[in-house]
mmCIF file of C-alpha atoms in Angstrom:
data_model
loop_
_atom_site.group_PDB
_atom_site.id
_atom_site.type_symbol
_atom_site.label_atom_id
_atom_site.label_comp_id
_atom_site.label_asym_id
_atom_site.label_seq_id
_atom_site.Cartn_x
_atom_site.Cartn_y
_atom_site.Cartn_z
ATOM 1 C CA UNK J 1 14.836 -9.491 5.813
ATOM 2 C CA UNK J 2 17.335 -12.214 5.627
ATOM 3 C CA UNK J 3 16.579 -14.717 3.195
ATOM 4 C CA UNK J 4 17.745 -18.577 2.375
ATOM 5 C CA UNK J 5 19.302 -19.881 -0.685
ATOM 6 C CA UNK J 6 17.341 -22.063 -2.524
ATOM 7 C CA UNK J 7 18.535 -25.459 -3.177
ATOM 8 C CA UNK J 8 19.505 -25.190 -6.606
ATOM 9 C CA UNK J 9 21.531 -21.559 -6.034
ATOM 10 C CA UNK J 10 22.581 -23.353 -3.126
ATOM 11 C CA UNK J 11 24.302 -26.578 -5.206
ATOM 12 C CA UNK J 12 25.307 -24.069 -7.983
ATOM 13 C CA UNK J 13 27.511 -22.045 -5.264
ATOM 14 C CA UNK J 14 29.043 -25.333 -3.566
ATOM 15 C CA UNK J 15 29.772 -26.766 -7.342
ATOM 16 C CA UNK J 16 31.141 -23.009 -8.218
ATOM 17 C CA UNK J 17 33.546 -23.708 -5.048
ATOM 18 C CA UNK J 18 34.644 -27.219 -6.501
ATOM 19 C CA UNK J 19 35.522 -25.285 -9.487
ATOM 20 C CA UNK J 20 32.373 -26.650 -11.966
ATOM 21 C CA UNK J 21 31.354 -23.718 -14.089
ATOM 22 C CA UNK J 22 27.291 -23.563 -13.736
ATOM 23 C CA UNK J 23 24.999 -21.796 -15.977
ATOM 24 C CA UNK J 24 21.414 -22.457 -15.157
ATOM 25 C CA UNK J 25 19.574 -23.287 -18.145
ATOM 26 C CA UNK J 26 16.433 -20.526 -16.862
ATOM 27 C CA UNK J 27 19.177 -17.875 -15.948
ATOM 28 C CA UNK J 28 17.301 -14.503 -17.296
ATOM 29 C CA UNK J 29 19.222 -12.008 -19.918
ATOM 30 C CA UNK J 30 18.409 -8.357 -20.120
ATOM 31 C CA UNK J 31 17.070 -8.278 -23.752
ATOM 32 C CA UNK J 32 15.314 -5.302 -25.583
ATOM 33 C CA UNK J 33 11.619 -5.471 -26.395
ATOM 34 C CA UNK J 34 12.339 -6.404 -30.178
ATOM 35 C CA UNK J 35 13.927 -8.912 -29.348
ATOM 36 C CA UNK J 36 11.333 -10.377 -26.710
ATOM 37 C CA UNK J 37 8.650 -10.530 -29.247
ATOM 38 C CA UNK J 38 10.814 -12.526 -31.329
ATOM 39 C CA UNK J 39 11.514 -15.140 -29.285
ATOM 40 C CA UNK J 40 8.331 -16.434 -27.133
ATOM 41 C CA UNK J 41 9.775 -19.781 -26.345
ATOM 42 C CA UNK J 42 9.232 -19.996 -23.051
ATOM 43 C CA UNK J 43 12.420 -19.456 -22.089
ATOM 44 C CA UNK J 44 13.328 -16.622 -18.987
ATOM 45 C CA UNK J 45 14.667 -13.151 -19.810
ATOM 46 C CA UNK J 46 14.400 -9.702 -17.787
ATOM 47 C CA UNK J 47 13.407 -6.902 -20.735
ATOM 48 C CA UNK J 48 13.434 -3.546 -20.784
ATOM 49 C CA UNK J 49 11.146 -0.658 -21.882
ATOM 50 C CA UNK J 50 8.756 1.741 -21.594
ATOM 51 C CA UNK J 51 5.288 1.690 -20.165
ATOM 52 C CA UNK J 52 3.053 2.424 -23.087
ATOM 53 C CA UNK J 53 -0.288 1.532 -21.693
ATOM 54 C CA UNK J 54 -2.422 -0.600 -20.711
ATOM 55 C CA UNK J 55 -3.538 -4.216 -23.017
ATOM 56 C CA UNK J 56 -6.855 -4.901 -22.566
ATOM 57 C CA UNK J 57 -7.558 -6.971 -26.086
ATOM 58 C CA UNK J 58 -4.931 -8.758 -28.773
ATOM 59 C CA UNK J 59 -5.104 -5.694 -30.409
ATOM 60 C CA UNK J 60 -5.974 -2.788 -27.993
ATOM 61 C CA UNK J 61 -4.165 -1.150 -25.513
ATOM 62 C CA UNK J 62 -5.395 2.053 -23.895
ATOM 63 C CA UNK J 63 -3.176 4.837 -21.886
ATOM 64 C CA UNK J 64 -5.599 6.895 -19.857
ATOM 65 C CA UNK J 65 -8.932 5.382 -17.802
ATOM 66 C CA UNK J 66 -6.934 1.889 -16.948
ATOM 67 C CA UNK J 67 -9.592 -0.727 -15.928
ATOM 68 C CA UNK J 68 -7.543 -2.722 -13.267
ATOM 69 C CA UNK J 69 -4.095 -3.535 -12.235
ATOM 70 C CA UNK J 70 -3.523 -6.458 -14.566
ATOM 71 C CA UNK J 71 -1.797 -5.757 -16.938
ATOM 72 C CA UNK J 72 0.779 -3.226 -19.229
ATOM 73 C CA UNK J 73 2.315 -2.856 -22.120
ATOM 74 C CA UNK J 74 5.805 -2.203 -22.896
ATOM 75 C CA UNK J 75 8.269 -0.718 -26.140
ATOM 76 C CA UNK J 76 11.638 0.593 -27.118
ATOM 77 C CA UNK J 77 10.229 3.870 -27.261
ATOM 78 C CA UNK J 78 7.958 5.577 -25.136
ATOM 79 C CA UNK J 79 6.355 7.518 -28.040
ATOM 80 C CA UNK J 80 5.337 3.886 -29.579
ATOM 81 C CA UNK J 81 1.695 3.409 -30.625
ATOM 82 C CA UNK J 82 1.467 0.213 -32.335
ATOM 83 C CA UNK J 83 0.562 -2.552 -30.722
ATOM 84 C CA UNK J 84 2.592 -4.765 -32.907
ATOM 85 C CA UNK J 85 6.278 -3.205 -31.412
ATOM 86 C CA UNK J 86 4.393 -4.135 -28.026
ATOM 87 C CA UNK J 87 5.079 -6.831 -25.573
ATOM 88 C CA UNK J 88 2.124 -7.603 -23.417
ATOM 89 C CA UNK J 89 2.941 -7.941 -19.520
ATOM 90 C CA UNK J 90 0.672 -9.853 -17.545
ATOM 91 C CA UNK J 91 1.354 -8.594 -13.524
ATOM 92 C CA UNK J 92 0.908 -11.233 -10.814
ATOM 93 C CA UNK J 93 -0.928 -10.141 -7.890
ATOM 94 C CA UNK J 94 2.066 -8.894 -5.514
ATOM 95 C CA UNK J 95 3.030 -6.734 -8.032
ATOM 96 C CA UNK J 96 -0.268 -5.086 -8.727
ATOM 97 C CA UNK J 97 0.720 -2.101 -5.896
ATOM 98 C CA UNK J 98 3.723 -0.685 -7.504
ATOM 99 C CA UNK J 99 3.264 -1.364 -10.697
ATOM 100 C CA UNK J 100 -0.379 -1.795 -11.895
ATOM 101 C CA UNK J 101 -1.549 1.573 -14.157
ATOM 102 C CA UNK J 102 -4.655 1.922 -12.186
ATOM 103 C CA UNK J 103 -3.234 2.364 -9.208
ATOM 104 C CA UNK J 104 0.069 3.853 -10.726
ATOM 105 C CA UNK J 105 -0.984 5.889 -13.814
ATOM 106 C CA UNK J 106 2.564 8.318 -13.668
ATOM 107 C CA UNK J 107 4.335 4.861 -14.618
ATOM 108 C CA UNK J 108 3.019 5.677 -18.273
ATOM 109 C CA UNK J 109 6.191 6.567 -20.616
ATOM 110 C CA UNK J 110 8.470 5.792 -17.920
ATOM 111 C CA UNK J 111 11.465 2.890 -18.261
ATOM 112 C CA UNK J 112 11.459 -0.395 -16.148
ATOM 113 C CA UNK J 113 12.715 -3.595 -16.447
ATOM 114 C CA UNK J 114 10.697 -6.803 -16.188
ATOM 115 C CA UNK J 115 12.314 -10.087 -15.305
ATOM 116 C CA UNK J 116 9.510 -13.669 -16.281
ATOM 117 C CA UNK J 117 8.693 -15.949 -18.813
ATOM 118 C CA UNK J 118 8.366 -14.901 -22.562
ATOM 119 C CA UNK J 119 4.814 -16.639 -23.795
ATOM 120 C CA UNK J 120 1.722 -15.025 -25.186
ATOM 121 C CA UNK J 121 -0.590 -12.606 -23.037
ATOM 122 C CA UNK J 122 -4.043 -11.846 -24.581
ATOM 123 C CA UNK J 123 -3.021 -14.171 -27.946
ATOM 124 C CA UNK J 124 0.068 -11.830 -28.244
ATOM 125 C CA UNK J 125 4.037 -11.664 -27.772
ATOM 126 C CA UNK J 126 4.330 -11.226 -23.947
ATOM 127 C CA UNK J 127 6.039 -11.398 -20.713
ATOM 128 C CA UNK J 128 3.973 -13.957 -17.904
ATOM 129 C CA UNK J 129 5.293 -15.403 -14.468
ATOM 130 C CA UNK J 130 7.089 -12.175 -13.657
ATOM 131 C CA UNK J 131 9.400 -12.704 -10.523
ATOM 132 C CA UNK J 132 11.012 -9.134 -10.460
ATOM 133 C CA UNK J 133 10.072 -5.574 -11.471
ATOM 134 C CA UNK J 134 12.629 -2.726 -11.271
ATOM 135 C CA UNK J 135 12.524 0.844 -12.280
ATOM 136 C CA UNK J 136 10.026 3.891 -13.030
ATOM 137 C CA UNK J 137 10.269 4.928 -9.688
ATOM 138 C CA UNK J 138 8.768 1.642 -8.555
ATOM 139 C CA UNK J 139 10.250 -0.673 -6.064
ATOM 140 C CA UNK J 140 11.464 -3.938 -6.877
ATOM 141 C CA UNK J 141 10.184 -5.256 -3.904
ATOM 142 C CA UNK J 142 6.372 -6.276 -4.688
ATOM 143 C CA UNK J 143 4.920 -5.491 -1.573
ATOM 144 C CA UNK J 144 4.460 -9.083 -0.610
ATOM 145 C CA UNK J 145 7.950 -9.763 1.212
ATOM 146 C CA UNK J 146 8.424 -13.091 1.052
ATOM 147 C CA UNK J 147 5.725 -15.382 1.594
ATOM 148 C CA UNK J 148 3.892 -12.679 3.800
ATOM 149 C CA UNK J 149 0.237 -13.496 2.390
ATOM 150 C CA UNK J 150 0.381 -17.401 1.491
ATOM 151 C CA UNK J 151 -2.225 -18.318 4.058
ATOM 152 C CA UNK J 152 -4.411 -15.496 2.508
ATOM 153 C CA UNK J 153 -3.942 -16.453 -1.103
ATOM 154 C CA UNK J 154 -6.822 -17.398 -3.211
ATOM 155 C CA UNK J 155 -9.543 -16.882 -0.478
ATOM 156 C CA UNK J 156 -11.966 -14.092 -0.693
ATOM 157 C CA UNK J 157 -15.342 -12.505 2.249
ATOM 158 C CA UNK J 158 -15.012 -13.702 5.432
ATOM 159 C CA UNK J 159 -12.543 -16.203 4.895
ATOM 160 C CA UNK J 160 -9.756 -13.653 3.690
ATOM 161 C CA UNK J 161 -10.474 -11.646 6.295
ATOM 162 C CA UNK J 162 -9.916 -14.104 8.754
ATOM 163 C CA UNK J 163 -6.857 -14.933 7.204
ATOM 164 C CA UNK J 164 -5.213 -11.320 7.206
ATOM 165 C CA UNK J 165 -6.800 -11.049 10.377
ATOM 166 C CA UNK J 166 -4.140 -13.824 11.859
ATOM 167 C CA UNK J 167 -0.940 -12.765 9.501
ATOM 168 C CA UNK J 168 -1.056 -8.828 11.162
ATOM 169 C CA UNK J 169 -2.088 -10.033 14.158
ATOM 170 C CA UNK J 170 1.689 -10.800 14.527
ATOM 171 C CA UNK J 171 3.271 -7.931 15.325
ATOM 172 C CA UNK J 172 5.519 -5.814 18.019
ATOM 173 C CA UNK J 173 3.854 -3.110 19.844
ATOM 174 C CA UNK J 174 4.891 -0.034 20.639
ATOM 175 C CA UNK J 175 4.745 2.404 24.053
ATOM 176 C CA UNK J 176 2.480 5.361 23.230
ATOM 177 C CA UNK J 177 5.719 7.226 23.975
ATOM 178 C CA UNK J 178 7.718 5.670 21.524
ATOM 179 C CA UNK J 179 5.339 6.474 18.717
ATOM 180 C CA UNK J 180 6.391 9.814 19.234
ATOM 181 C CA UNK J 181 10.014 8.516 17.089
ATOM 182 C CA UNK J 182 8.475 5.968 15.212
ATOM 183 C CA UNK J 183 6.519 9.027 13.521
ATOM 184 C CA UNK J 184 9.891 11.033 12.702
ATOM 185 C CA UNK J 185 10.405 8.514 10.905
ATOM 186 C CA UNK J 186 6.870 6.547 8.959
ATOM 187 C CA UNK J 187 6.177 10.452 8.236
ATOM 188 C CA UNK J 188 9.273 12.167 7.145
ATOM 189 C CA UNK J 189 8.997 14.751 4.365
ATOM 190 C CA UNK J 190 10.913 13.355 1.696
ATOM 191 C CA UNK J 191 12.101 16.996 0.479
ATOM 192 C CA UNK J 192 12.926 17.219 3.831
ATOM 193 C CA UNK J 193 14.620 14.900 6.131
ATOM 194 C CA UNK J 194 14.153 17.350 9.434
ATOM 195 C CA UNK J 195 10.239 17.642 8.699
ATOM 196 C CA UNK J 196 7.529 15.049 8.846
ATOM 197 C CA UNK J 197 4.017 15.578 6.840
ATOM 198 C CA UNK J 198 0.451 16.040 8.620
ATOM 199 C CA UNK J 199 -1.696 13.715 7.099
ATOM 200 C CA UNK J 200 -5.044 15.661 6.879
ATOM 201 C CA UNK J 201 -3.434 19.479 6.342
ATOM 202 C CA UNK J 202 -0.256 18.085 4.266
ATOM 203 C CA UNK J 203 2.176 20.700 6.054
ATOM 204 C CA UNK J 204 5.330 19.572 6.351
ATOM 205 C CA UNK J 205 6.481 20.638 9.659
ATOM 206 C CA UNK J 206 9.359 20.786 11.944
ATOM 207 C CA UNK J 207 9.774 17.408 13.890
ATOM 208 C CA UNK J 208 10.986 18.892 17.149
ATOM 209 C CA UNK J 209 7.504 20.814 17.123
ATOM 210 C CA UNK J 210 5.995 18.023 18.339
ATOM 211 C CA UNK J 211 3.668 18.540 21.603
ATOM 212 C CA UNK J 212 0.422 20.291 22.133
ATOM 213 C CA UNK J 213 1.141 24.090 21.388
ATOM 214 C CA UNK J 214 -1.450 25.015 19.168
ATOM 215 C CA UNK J 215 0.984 25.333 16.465
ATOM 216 C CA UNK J 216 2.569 21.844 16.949
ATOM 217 C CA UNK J 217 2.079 18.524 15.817
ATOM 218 C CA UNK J 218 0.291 15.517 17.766
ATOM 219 C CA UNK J 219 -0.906 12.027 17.385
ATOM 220 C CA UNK J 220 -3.833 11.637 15.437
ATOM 221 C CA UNK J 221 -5.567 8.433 15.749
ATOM 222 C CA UNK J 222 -7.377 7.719 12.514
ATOM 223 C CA UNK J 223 -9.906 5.116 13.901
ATOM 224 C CA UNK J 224 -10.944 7.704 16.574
ATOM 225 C CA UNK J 225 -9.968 6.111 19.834
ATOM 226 C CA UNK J 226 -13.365 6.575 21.736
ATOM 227 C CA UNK J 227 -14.569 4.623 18.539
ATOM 228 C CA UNK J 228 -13.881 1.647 20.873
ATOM 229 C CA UNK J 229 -12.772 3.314 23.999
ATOM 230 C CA UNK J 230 -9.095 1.816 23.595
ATOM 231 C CA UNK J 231 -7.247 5.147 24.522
ATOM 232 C CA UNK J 232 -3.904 5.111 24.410
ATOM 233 C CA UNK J 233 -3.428 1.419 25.475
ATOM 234 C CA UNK J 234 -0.723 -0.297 23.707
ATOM 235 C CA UNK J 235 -2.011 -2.501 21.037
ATOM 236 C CA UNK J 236 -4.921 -0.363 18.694
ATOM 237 C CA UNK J 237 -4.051 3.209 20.713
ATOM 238 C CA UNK J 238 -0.220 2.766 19.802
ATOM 239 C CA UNK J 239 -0.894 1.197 16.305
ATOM 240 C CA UNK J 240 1.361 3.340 13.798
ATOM 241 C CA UNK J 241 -0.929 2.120 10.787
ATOM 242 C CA UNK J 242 -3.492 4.235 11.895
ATOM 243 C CA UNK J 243 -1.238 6.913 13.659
ATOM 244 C CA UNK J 244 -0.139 9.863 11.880
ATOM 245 C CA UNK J 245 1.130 13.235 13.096
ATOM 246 C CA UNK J 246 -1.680 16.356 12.445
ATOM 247 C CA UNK J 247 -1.639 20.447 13.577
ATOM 248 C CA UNK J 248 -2.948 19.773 16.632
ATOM 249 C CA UNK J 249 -6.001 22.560 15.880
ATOM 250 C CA UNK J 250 -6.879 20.341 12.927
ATOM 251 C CA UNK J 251 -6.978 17.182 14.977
ATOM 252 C CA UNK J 252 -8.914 19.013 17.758
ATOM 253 C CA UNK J 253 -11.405 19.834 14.586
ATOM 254 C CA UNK J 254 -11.422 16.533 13.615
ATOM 255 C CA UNK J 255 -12.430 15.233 17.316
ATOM 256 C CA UNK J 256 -13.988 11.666 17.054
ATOM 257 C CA UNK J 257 -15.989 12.599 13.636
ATOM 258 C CA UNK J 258 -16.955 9.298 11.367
ATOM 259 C CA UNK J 259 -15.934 10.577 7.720
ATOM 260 C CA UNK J 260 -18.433 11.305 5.370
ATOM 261 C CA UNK J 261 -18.356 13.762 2.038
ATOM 262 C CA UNK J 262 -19.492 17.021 2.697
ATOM 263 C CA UNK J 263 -19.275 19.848 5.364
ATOM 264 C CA UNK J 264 -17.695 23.160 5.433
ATOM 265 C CA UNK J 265 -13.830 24.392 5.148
ATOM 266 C CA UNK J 266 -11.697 23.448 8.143
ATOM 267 C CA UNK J 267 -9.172 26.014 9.293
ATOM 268 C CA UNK J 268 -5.697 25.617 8.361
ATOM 269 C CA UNK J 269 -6.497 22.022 6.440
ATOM 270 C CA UNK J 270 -6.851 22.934 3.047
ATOM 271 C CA UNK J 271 -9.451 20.906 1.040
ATOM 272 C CA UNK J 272 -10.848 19.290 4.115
ATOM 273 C CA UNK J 273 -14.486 19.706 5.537
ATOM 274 C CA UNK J 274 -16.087 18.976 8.720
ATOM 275 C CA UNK J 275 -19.752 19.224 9.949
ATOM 276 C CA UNK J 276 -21.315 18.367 13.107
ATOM 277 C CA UNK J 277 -21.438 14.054 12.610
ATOM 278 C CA UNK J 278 -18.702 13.788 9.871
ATOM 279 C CA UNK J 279 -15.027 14.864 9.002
ATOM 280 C CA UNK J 280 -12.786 14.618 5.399
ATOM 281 C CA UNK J 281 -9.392 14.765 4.787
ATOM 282 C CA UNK J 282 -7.901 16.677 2.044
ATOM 283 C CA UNK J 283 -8.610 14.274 -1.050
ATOM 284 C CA UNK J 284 -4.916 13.484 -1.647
ATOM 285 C CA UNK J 285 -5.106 11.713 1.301
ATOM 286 C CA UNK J 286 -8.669 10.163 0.928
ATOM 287 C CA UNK J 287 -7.524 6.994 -0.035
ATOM 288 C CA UNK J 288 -4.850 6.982 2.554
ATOM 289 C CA UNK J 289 -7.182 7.276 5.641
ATOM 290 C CA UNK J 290 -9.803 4.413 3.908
ATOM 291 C CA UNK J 291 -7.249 2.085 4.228
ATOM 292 C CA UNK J 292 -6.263 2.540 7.480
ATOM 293 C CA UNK J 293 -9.533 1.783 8.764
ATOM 294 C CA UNK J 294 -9.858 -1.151 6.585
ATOM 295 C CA UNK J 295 -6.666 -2.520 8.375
ATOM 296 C CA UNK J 296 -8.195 -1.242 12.033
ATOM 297 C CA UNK J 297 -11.398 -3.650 11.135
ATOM 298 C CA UNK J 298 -9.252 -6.751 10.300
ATOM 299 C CA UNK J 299 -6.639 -6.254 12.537
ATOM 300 C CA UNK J 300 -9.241 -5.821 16.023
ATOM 301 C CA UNK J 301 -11.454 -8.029 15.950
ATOM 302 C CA UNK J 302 -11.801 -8.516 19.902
ATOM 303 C CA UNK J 303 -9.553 -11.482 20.391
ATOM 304 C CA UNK J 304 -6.953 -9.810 22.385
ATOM 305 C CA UNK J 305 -9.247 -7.896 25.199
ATOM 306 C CA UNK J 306 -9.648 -4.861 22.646
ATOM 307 C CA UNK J 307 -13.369 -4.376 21.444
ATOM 308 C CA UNK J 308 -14.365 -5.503 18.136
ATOM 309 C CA UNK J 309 -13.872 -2.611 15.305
ATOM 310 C CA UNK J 310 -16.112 -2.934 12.659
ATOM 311 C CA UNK J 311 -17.014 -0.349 9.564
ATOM 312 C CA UNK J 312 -20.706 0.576 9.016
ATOM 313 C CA UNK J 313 -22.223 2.533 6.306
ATOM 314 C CA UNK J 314 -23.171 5.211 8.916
ATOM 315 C CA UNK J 315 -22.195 8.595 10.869
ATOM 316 C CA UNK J 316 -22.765 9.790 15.087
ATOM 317 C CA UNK J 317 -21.311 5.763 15.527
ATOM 318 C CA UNK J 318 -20.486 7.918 18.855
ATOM 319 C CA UNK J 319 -18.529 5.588 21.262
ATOM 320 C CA UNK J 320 -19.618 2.309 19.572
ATOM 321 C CA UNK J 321 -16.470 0.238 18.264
ATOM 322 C CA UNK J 322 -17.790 1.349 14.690
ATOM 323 C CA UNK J 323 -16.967 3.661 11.972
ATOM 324 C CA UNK J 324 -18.275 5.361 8.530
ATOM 325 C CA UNK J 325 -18.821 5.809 6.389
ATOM 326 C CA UNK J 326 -18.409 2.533 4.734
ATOM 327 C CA UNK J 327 -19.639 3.020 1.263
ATOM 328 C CA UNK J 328 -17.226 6.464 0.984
ATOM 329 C CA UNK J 329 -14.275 4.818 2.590
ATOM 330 C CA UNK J 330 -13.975 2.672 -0.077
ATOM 331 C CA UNK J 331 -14.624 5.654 -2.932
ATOM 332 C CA UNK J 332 -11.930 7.394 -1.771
ATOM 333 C CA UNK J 333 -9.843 4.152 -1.567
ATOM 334 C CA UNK J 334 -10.455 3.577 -5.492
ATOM 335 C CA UNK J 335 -10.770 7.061 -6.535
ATOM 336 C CA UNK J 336 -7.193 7.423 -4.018
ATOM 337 C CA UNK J 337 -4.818 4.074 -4.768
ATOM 338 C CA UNK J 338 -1.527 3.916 -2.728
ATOM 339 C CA UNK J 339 1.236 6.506 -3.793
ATOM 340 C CA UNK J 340 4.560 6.191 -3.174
ATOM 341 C CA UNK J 341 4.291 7.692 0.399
ATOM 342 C CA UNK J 342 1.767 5.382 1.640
ATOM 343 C CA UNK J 343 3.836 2.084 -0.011
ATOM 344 C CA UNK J 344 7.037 3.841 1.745
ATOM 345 C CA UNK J 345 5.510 4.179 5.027
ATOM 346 C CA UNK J 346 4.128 0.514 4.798
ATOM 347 C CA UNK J 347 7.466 -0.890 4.489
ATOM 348 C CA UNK J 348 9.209 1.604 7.584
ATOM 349 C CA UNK J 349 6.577 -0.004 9.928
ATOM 350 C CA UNK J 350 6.815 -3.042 8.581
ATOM 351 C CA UNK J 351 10.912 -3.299 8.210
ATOM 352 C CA UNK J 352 11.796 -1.098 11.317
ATOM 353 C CA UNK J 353 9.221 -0.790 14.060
ATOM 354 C CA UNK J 354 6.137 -3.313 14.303
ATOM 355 C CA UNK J 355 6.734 -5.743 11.817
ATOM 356 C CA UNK J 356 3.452 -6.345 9.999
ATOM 357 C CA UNK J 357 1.811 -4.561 7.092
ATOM 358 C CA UNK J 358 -1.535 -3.161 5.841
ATOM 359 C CA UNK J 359 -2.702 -5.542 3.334
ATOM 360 C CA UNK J 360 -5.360 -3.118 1.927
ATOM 361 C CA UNK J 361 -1.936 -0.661 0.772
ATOM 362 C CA UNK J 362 -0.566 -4.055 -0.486
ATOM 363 C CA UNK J 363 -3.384 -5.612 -2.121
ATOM 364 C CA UNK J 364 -6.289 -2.707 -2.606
ATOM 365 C CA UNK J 365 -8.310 -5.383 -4.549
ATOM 366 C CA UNK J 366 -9.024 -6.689 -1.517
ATOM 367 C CA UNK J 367 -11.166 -4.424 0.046
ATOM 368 C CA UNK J 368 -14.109 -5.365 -2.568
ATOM 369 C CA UNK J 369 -14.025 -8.538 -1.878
ATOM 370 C CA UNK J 370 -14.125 -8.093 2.008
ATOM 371 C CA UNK J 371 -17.098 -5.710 1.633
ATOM 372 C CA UNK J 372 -18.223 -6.282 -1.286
#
């Protein structure tokens, strides 16, 4: 995404030209944590150290069962334990994602670097305001490109929902043909750049299998497309957030099943069940297909001569533009938060092909407060 210079880089370059050394007086320095605590002044500085947990009080910070996405805690070593050698990060919001230990716990003990304002967190030496995250196998990129969800910030229920509603809303659609490519490429095995991964069976398979042997992979539409009769009609029947390639035995055995716990084994889909109203994906996954429907519901709402696709905590929704089960969809979405494949995928769709996100792989907390 191109970008503009803002004003002041934009003098300092033109002055820089006329020969006028400038040095910002905010321009951040890549300090160690040590040195951070000392010097809480306000001023800006990008540190670097290693996740150590989570704060949760002046004096407490705990590494396993992490309460939200708030927060961490960083040192020079990753073996440090008191809470004294510890600089407390507050996280803002777009970088709750990648970086928050709820939804990241594997970030414990690794290095990253942390670029905001050195003030107190929790009544204790910390980092606040942070513009920039970078390392751990994160992304500095915080999953809110640009100003992507301003119109969305601070509102919550219906209101927020509205307001994603209109941001996704703006988008480029795709030929059910093309999706087809656009797969090869959301769903690539990263071990393997000629494979792509089945969402529900997690088999990485060839990409040139793709067709309707009984050995090959398909198009599996998530939100079940008689769930609203849309078909394959561009707009919610090409939409690659809730597209994903599947076995097509498995996505036969899935059908137009609402999900739901429970069920017996389906074949060649380990760890998923199926009975005769309901359907669940392996668990890895879990989370995955929650917030896919969650985008489906905000993203058709029936202004654009599709129906109206709504959740409800039920199963046998049949042909009805509904789908459940609500009140599992969103256990799997917090006992499932966005990995590193699902943030990945986000951005291909979003940076390559349609050009609008899901907001619930972006911003999970938002789910809650849509149906609460």
């Amino acid at each position: 995404m191109q970008r503009l210079l803002r004003p002041t880089l934009l003098i300092s370059a033109v002055l820089a030209l006329l020969g006028f050394g400038v040095t910002p007086s905010n321009a951040a320095t890549t300090i160690t944590v040590a040195t951070a605590i000392g010097r809480q002044d306000g001023s800006a500085a990008s540190v670097t150290g290693y996740v150590v947990g989570q704060p949760t009080a002046t004096s407490t910070v705990v590494r396993s069962n992490f309460p939200n996405d708030y927060a961490l805690a960083l040192a020079d070593t990753a073996s440090q334990t008191s809470t004294s050698a510890m600089l407390y990060v507050q996280i803002p919001d777009a970088f709750r994602a990648s970086y928050g230990l709820q939804s990241n716990p594997t970030l414990l003990g690794k290095q990253i670097t942390v670029t905001g304002t050195l003030t107190a967190y929790f009544s204790h030496p910390g980092l606040k305001n942070a513009t920039a995250f970078a390392g751990g196998g994160g992304t500095s990129d915080p999953g809110d490109p640009g100003d992507y969800y301003a119109t969305a910030t601070g509102k919550t229920g219906a209101a927020l929902k509205s307001a994603l509603h209109a941001i996704i809303s703006q988008q480029t659609k795709l030929s059910y043909d093309q999706v087809w490519d656009a797969l090869k490429v959301t769903d690539q095995d990263p071990n393997n750049s000629n494979n792509v991964i089945e969402v529900y069976s997690g088999r990485s398979i060839a990409k040139s299998l793709n067709g309707s042997g009984v050995d090959d992979w398909n198009r599996e539409h998530v939100w079940a497309k008689s769930h609203g009769d849309f078909g394959t009609a561009t707009g919610p029947g090409t939409d690659l957030h809730h597209l994903r390639p599947e076995d097509v035995s498995v996505n036969s055995a899935r059908g137009n099943l609402d999900f739901d716990n429970g069920g017996t084994a389906v074949p060649q889909c380990t760890g998923c069940t199926a009975d005769s109203d309901s359907f669940a994906p392996r668990p890895a996954v879990r989370g995955d297909v929650a917030r896919m429907i969650f985008y489906m519901a905000v993203r058709y709402e029936g202004d654009d001569g599709f129906a109206n696709l709504e959740l409800d905590d039920q199963v046998n929704n049949g042909t009805a533009p509904y789908i459940g089960k609500l009140s599992v969809l969103k256990a799997w979405a917090a006992a499932d938060p966005p990995d590193a494949f699902e943030k990945n995928r986000n951005e291909v769709i979003y940076s390559q092909f349609q050009h609008n996100r899901n907001p619930f792989i972006d911003h999970p907390e938002w789910i809650s407060s849509i149906w609460p």
